[in-house]
Structure formats: structure tokens, C-alpha cells
PDB file of C-alpha atoms and ligand atoms in Angstrom:
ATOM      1  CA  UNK A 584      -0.596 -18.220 -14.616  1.00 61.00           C
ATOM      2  CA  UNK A 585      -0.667 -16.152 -11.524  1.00 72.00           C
ATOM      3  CA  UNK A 586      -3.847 -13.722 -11.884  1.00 82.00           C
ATOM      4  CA  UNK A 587      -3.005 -10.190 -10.386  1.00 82.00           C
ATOM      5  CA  UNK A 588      -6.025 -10.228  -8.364  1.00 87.00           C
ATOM      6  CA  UNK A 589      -4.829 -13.617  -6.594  1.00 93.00           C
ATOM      7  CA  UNK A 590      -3.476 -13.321  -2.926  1.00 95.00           C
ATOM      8  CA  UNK A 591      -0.173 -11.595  -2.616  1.00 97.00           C
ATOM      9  CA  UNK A 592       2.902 -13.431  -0.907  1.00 95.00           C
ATOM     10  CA  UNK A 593       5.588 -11.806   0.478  1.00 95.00           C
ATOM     11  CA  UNK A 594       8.918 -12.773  -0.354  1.00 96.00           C
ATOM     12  CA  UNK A 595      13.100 -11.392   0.445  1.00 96.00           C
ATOM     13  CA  UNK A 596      12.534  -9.336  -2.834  1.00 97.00           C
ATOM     14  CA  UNK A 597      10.249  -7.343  -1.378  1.00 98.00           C
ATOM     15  CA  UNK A 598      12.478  -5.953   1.421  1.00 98.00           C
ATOM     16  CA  UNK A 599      14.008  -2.523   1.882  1.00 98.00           C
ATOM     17  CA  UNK A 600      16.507  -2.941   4.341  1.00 96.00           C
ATOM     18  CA  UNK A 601      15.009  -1.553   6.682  1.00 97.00           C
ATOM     19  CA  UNK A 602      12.947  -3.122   9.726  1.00 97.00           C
ATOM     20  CA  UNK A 603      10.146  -1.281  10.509  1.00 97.00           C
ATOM     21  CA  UNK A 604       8.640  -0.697   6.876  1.00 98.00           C
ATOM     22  CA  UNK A 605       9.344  -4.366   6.115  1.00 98.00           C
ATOM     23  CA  UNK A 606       7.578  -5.304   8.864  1.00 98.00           C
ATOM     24  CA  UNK A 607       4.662  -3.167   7.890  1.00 98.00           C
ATOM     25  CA  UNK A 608       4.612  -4.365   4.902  1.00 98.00           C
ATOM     26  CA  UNK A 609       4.113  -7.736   5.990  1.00 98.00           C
ATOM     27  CA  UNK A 610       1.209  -6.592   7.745  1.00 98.00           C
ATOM     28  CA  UNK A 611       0.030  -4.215   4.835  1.00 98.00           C
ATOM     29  CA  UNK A 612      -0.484  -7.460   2.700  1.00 98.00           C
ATOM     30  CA  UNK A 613      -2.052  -9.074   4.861  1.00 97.00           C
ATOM     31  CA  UNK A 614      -4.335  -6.775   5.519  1.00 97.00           C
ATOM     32  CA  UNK A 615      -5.305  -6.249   2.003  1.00 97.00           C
ATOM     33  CA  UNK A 616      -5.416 -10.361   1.324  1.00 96.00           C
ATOM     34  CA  UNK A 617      -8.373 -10.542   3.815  1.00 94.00           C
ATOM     35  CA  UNK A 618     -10.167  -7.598   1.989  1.00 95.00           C
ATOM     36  CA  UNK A 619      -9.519  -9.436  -1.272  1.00 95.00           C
ATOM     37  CA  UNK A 620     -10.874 -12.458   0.375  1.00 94.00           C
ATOM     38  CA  UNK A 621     -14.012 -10.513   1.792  1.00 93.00           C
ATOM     39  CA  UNK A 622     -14.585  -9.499  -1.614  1.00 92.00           C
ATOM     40  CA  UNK A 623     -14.112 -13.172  -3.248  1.00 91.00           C
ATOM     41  CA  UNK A 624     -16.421 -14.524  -0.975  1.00 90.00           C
ATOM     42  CA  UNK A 625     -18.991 -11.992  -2.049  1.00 84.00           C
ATOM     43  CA  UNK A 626     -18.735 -10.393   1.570  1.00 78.00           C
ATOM     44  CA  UNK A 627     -21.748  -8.434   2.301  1.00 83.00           C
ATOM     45  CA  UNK A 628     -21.623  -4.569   2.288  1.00 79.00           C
ATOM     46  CA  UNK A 629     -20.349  -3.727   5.389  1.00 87.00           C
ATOM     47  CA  UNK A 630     -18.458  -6.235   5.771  1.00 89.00           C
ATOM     48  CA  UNK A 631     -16.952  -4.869   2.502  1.00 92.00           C
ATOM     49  CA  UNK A 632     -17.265  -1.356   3.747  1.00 93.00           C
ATOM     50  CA  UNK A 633     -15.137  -2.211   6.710  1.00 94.00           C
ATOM     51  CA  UNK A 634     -12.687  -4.346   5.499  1.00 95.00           C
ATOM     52  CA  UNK A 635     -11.878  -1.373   3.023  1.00 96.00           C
ATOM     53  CA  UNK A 636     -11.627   0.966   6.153  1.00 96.00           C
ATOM     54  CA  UNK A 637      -9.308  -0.991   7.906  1.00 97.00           C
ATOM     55  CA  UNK A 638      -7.212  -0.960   4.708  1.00 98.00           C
ATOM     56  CA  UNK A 639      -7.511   2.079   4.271  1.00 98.00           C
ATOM     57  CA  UNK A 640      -6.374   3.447   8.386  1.00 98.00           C
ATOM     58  CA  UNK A 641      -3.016   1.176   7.992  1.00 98.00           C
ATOM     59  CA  UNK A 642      -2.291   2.273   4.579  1.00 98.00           C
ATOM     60  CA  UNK A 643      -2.363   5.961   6.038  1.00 98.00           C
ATOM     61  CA  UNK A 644      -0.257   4.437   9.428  1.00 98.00           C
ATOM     62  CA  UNK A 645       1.998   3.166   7.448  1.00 98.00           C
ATOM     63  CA  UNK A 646       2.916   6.004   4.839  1.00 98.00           C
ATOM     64  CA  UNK A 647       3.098   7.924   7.838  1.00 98.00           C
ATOM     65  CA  UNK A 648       5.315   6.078   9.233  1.00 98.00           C
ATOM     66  CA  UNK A 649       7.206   6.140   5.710  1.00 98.00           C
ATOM     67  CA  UNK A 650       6.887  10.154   5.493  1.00 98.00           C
ATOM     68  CA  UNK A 651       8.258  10.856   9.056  1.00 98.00           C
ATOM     69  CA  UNK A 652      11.605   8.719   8.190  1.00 98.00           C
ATOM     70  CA  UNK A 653      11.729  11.117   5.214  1.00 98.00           C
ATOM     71  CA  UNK A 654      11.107  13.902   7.486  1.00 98.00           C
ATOM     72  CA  UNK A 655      13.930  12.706   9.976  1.00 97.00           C
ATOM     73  CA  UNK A 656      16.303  12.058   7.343  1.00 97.00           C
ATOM     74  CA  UNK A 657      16.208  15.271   5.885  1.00 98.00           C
ATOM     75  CA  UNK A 658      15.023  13.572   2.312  1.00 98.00           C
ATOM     76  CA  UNK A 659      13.158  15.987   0.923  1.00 97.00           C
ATOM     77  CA  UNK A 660      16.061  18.672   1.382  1.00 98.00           C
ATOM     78  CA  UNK A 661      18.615  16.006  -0.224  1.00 98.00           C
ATOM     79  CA  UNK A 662      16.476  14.471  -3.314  1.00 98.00           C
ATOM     80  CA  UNK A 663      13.156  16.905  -3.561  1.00 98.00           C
ATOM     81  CA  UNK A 664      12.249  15.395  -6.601  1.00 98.00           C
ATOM     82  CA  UNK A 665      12.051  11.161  -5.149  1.00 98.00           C
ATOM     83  CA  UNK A 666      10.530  12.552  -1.961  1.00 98.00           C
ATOM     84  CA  UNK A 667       8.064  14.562  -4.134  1.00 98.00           C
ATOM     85  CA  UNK A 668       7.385  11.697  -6.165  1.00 98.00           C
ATOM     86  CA  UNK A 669       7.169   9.729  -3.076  1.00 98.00           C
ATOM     87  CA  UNK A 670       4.476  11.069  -1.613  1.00 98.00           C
ATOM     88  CA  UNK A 671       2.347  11.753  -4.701  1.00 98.00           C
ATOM     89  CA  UNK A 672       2.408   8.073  -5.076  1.00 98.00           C
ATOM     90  CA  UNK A 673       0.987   7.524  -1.629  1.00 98.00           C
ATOM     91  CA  UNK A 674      -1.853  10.427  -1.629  1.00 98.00           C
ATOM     92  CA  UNK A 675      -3.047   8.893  -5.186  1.00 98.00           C
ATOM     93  CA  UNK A 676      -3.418   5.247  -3.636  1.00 98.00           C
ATOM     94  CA  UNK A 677      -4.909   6.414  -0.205  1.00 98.00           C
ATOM     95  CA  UNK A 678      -7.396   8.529  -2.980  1.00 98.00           C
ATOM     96  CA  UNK A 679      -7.979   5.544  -5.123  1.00 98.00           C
ATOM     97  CA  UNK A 680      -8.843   3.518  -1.679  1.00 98.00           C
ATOM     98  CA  UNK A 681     -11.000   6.318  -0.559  1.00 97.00           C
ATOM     99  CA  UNK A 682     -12.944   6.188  -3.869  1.00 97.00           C
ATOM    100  CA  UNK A 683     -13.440   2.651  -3.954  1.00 96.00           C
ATOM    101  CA  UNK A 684     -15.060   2.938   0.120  1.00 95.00           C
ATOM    102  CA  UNK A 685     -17.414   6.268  -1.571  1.00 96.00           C
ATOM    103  CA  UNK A 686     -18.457   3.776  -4.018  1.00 95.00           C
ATOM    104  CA  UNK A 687     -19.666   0.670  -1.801  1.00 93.00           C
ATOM    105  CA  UNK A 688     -21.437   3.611   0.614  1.00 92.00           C
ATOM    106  CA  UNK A 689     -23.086   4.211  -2.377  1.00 94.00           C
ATOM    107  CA  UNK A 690     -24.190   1.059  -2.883  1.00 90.00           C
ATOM    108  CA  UNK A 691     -22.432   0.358  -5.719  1.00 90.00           C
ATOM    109  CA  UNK A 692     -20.854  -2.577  -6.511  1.00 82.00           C
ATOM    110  CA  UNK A 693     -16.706  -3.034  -7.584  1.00 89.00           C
ATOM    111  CA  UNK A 694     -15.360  -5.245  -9.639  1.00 92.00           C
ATOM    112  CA  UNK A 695     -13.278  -7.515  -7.527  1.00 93.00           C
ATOM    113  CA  UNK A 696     -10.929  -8.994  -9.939  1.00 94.00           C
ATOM    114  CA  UNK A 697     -10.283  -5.021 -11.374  1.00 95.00           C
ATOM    115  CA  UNK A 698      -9.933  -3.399  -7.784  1.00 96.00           C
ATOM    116  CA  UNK A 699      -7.589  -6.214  -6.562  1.00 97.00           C
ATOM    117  CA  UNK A 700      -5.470  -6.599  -9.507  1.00 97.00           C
ATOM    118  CA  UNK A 701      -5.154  -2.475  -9.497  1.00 97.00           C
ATOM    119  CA  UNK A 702      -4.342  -2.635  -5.210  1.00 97.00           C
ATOM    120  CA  UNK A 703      -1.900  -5.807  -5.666  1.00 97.00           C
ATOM    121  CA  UNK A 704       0.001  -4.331  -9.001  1.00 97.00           C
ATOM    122  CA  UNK A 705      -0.223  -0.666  -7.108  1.00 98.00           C
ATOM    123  CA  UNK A 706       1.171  -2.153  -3.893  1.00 98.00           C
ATOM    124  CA  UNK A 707       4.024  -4.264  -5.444  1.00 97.00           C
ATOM    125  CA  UNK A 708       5.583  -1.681  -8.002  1.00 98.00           C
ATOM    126  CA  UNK A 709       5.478   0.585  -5.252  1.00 98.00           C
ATOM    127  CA  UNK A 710       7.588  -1.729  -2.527  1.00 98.00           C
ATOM    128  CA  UNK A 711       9.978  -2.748  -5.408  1.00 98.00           C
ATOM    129  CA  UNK A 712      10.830   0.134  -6.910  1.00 98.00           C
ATOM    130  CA  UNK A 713       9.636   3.273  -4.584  1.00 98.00           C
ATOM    131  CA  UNK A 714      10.256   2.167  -1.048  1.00 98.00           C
ATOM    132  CA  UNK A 715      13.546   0.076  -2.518  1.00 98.00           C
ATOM    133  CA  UNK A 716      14.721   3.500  -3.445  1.00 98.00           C
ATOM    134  CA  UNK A 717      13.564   5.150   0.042  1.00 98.00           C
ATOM    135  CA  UNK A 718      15.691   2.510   1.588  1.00 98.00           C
ATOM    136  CA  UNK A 719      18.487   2.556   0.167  1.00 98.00           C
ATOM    137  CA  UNK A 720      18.911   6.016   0.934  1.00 98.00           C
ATOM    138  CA  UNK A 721      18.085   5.361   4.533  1.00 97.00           C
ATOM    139  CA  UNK A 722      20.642   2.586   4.765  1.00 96.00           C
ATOM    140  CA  UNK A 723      23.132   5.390   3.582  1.00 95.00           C
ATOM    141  CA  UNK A 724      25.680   5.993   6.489  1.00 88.00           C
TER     142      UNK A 724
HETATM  143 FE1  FE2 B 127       6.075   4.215   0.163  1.00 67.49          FE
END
């Protein structure tokens, strides 16, 4: 069986409709498959430390990028409570990456298979239920 902290894939379920976000989604994964790898291959520190940062500035691009189609489409005014929801999802990941980068400057080590399995679970309820949500609305004529 497929262990959560494994590589993610993406796949047509994962898609919102909509271009842009799908397409930084993509790269999101990516992104956080070569910090997983880092982290499997016992990367050392910095490399750690940066591959966490680089994580860490698209995950911000990107839920900016989310937050200003909210903005544009007037979301927040038409369904407060998903938009609110939204974005508490986002500032608690971006937190939980932020912690996890305090902790290697620290100099303390993370538990691979427990940060990867939370970032991978985190990252794919959020696309397939969250963002799917987001979209549709944004498909909305
Ligand atoms: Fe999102």
C-alpha cells in the first residue's frame, strides 16, 4: 500500500477547472516531491533548510494567487463563510511550514515520514475538496 509520505502524482482528479491554479499545482507538487526527496536522502541541513524555503515562497505565491481570484470575484462578499474557511486553511499550512523551517534552524531534526505524510495528506484534501469548491464557483458564469 501507498505510504502517505511516498511521492505525490498528479492526476485529472486533482483539477479545478481552472488553468492557472492547476497549473500551480502541478508545480506545487513538484516542488514539495524534491523536498520529500531531500529529506529521504538524509539531505544535509541546509540543504533541508532551503528546500523547505523554497516550499515555503511558492506555497505563499500560490495562495496568493488563489486569494486575489477570491478578491476579483467578489467571493468573500458572496460566500463569507468558504472564503473564511479558505484562507484559514492556507495561513495554518504556510504556519505549519514555517514551524517545521524554525525547527531545522534549530537544529532539530523532523521526522520525515510524519512531516511528509502531514504536507502530502494536507496538500491533497485541500486541492480535492477546498480549491474544487473555489473552482467551481469561479467557473460560475
Ligand atoms: Fe487553496
Amino acid at each position: 500500500m501507498k505510504q502517505g509520505h511516498e511521492p505525490l502524482q498528479w492526476n485529472d482528479s486533482l483539477a479545478t477547472g481552472i488553468e492557472n491554479i492547476d497549473k500551480q499545482h502541478k508545480l506545487l507538487i513538484n516542488i514539495l516531491n524534491d523536498a520529500n526527496h531531500c529529506f529521504r536522502e538524509n539531505g544535509s541541513c541546509e540543504l533541508q533548510e532551503k528546500v523547505i524555503e523554497d516550499l515555503l515562497a511558492y506555497t505563499i505565491y500560490h495562495f496568493n494567487t488563489e486569494e486575489e481570484l477570491m478578491e476579483n470575484r467578489g467571493y468573500g462578499e458572496k460566500r463569507p463563510e468558504e472564503e473564511l474557511a479558505h484562507t484559514r486553511e492556507h495561513r495554518a499550512f504556510t504556519g505549519k511550514i514555517n514551524g517545521y523551517r524554525s525547527a531545522i534552524r534549530r537544529g532539530e531534526g523532523l521526522d520525515h515520514e510524519k512531516v511528509f505524510s502531514f504536507l502530502n495528506g494536507w496538500l491533497i484534501e485541500h486541492v480535492m475538496e477546498t480549491d474544487k469548491r473555489l473552482g467551481r464557483f469561479l467557473s460560475l458564469p
